[in-house]
Coordinates of C-alpha atoms and ligand atoms in Angstrom, one line a residue:
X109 CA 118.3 161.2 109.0
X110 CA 114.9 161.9 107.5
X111 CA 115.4 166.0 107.8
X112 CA 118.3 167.4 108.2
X113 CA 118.5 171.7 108.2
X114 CA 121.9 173.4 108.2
X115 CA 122.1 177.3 108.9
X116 CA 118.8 177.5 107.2
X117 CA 118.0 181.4 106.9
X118 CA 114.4 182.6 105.4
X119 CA 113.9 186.3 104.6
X120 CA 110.9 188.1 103.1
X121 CA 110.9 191.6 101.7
X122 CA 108.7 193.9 102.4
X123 CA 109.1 196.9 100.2
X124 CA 112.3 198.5 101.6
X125 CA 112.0 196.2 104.5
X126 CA 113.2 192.7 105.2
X127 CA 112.0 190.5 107.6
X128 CA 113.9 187.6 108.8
X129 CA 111.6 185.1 109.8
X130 CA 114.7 182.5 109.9
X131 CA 117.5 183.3 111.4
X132 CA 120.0 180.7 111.5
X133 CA 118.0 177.3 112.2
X134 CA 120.0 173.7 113.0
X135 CA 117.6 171.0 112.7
X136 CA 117.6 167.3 112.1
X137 CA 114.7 164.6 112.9
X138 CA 114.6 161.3 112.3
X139 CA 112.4 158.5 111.2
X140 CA 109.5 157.5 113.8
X141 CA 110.3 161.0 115.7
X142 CA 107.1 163.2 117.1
X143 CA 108.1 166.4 117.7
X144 CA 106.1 169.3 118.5
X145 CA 107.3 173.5 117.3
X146 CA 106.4 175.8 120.1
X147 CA 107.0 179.6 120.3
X148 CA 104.8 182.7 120.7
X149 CA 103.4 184.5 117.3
X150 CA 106.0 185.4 115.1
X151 CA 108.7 183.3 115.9
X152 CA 108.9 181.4 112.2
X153 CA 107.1 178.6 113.1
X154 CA 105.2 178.6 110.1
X155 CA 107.7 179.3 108.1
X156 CA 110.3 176.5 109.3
X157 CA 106.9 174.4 108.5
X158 CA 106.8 175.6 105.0
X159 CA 110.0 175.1 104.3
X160 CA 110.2 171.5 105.6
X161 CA 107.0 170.8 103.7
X162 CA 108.8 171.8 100.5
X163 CA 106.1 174.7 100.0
X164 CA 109.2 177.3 100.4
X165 CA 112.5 177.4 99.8
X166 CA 115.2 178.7 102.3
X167 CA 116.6 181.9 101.4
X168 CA 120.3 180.4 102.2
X169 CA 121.4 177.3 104.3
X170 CA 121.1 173.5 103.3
X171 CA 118.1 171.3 103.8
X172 CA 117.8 167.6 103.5
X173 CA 115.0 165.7 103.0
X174 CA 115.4 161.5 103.0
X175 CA 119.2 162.9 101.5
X176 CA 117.8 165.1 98.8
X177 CA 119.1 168.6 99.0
X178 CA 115.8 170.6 98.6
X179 CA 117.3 173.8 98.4
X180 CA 118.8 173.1 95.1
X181 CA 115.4 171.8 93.1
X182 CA 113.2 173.6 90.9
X183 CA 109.4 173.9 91.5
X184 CA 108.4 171.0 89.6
X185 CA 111.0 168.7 91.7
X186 CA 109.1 170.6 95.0
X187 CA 105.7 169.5 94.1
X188 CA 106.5 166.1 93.1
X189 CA 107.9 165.9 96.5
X190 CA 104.8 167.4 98.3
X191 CA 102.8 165.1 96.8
X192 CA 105.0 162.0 97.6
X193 CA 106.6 162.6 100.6
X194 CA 105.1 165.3 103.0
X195 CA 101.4 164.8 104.5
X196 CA 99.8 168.0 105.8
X197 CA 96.9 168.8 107.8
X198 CA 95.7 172.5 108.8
X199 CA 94.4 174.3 111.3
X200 CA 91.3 174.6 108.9
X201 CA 90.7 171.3 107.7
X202 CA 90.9 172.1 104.1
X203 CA 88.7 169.7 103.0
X204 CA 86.3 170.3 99.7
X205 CA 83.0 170.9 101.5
X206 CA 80.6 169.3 99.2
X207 CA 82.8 166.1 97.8
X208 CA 82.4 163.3 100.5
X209 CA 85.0 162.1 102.7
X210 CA 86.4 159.5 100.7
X211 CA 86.4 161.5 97.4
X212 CA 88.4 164.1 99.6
X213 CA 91.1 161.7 100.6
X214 CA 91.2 160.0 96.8
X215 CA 92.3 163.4 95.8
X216 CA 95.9 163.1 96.7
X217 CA 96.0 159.9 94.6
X218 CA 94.8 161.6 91.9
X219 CA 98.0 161.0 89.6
X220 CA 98.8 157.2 90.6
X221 CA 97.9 155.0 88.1
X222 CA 97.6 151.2 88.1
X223 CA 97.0 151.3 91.9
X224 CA 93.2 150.7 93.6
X225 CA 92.6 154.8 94.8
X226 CA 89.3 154.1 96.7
X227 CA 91.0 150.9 98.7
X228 CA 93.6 152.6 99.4
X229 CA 91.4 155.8 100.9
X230 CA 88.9 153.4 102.9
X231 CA 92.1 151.9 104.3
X232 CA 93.1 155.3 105.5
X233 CA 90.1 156.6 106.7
X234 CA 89.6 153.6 108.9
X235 CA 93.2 154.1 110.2
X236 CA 91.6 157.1 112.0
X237 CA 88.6 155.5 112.7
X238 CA 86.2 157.2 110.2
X239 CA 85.1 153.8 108.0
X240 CA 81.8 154.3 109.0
X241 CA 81.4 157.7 107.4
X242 CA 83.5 157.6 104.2
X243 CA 80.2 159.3 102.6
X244 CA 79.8 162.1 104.8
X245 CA 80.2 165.4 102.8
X246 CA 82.9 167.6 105.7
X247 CA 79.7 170.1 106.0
X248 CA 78.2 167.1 108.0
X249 CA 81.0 165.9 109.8
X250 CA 82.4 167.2 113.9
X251 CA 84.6 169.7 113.7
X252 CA 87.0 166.5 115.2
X253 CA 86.0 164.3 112.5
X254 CA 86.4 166.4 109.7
X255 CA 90.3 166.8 111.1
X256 CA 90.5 163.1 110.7
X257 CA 89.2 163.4 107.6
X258 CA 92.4 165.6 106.8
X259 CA 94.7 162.9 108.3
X260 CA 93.3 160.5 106.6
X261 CA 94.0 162.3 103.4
X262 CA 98.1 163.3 104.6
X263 CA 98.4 159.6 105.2
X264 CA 97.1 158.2 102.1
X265 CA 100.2 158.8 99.8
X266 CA 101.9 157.0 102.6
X267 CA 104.1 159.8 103.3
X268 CA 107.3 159.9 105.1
X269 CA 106.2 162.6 107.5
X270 CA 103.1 164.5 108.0
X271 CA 103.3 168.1 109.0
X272 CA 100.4 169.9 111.1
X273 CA 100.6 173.2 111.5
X274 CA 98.2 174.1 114.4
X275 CA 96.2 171.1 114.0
X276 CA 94.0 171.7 117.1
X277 CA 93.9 175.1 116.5
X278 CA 89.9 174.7 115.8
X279 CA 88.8 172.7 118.1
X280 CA 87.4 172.4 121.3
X281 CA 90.0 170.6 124.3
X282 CA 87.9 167.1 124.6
X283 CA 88.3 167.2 120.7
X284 CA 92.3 168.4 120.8
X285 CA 93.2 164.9 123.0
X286 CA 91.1 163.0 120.7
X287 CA 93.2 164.2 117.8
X288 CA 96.4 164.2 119.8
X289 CA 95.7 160.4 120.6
X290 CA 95.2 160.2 117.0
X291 CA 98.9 161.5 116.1
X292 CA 100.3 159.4 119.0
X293 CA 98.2 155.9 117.6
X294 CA 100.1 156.6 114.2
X295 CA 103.4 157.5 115.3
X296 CA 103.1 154.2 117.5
X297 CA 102.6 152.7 114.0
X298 CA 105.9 154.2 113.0
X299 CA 104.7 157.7 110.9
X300 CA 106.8 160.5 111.7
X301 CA 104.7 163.9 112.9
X302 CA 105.9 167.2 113.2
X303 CA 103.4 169.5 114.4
X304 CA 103.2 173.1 115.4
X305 CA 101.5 174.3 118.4
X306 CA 101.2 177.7 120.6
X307 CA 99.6 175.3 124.1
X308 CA 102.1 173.5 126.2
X309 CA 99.4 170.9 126.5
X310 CA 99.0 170.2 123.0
X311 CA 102.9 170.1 122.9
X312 CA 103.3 168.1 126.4
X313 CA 101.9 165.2 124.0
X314 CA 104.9 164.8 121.7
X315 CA 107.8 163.2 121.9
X316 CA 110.6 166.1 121.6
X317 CA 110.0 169.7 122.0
X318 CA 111.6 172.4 119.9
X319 CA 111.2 176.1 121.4
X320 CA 111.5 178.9 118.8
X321 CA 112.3 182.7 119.3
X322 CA 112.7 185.5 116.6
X323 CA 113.5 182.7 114.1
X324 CA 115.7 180.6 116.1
X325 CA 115.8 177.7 117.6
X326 CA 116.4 178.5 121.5
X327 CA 115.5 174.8 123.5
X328 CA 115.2 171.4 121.8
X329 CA 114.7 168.6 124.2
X330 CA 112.6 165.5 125.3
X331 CA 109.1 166.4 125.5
X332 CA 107.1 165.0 129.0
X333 CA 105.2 162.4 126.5
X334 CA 102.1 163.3 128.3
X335 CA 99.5 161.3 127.2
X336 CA 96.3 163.2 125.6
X337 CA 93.8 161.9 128.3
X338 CA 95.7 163.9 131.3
X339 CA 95.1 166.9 129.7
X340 CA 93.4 169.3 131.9
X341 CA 89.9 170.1 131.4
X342 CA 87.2 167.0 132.5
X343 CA 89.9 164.0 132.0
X344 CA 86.9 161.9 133.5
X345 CA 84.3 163.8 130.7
X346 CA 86.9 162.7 128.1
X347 CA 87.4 159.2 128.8
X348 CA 83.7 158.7 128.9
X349 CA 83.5 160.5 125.5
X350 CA 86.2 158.4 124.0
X351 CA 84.4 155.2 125.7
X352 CA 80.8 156.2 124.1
X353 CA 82.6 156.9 120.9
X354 CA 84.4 153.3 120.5
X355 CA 84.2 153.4 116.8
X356 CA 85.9 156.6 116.4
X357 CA 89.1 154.9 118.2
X358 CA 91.2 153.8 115.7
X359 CA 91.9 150.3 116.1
X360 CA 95.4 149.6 118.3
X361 CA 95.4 152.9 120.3
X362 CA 96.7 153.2 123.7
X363 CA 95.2 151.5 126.9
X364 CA 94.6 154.2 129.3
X365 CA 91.4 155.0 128.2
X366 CA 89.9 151.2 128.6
X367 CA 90.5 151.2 132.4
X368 CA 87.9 153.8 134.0
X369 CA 87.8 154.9 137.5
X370 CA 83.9 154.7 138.2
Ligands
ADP399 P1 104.6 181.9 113.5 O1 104.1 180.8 112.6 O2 105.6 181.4 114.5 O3 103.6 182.8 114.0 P2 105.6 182.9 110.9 O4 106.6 181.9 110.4 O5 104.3 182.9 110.3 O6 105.6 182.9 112.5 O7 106.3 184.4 110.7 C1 107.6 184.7 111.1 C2 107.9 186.2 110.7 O8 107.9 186.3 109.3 C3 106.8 187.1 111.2 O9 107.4 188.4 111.5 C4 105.9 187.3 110.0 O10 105.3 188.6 110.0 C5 106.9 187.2 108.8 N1 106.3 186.6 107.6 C6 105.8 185.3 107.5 N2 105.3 185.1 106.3 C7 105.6 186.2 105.5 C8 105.4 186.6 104.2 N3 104.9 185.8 103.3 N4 105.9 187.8 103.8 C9 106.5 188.6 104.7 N5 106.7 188.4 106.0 C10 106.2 187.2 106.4
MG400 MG1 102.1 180.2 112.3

């Protein structure tokens, strides 16, 4: 099992109060798995995120990562395994404005020696179909683009699951599928996403759906495995989108969207 979370429990204090954001969370996900965290504002997503990602630290219960207890290491064992193991990708992109695309997905690479850094970052950004705009600074880059950017970056340690925490939160719905295509093309390659999302739609995409409420897990189940192009909103506008922008389809990706209907 590539996660495993036992009884994890995650309280902040606040002054005299204490919030528990976790309350008691059973989790487990395996390899190749695309799951998507739902639950309205508040609920812990986040913070179930953060603690996956090795950027927290439960408060009590055990967490597993590739059969590493997590909750056990110190913060220099944490950051060695962000930086080898976890991919993420934000809401907001993240990316260093003014340092072109490829420099911004080197970055993670920044403390491997002996291997080639700048073949190893074309190679991602062409996994998500940006090879034709490795020197675009972000400031000149789609809104959609510049979140491929980030992917691009979260896959180029070749980590053993990338988190996204909202990842469509920015961006308009044509551009969500688009990115939602993206995450299905690479977990059809076999990388493991789990992302967060507050819209069924976005959710309706993954594979498995995990409900949260007041920092529990209340429904975990098989997602409908929607695929990104029947998303409401102009599927027709969409397809022709994803047809005039050929290029930007990373090589391999799903069928639907080569068959058109007029
Ligand atoms: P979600 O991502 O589902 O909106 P969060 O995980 O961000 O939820 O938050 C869960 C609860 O924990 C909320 O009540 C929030 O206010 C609280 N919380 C989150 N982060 C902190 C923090 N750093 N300090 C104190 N309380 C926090
Ligand atoms: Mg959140």
């Amino acid at each position: 099992m590539l996660i495993e979370m036992q009884d994890v429990h995650k309280i902040y204090r606040m002054g005299k109060t204490r919030v528990h954001a976790l309350a008691g969370v059973d989790l487990q996900v395996a390899a190749g798995e695309m799951l998507a965290i739902m639950g309205p504002s508040g609920s812990g997503k986040s913070t179930l995120m953060n603690i996956m990602g090795c950027l927290d630290r439960p408060t009590r219960g055990a967490y597993t990562l590739e059969g590493e207890a997590v909750a056990e290491l110190d913060n220099n064992a944490l950051a060695r395994i962000r930086g080898e193991r976890i991919g993420f990708v934000f809401q907001t992109f993240n990316l260093l404005p003014r340092t072109p695309a490829l420099q911004n997905v080197m970055l993670p690479l920044m403390y491997q020696h002996g291997r080639d850094r700048r073949r190893l970052a074309e190679e991602a950004l062409a996994r998500v179909g940006m090879a034709d705009r490795m020197d675009h600074r972000p400031s000149e880059l789609s809104g959609g683009q510049q979140q491929r950017v980030a992917v691009a970056r979260a896959l180029v340690t070749e980590p053993a699951i990338i988190l996204a925490d909202e990842p469509t939160g920015n961006l308009d719905s044509r551009t969500s599928r688009e990115i939602m295509q993206l995450f299905r093309d690479l977990n059809d390659e076999g990388v493991t996403v789990v992302l967060v999302t507050h819209d069924q739609e976005i959710g309706d995409c993954a594979k498995r759906i995990v409900r949260m409420r007041d920092g529990r897990i209340v429904t975990d189940g098989p997602a409908p495995h929607m695929h990104p192009q029947e998303m409401s909103a102009g599927a027709e506008e969409s397809v022709a989108a994803a047809e005039a922008k050929g290029s930007l389809t990373p090589s391999g990706s799903s069928p639907p969207t080569s068959s058109v209907s007029s």
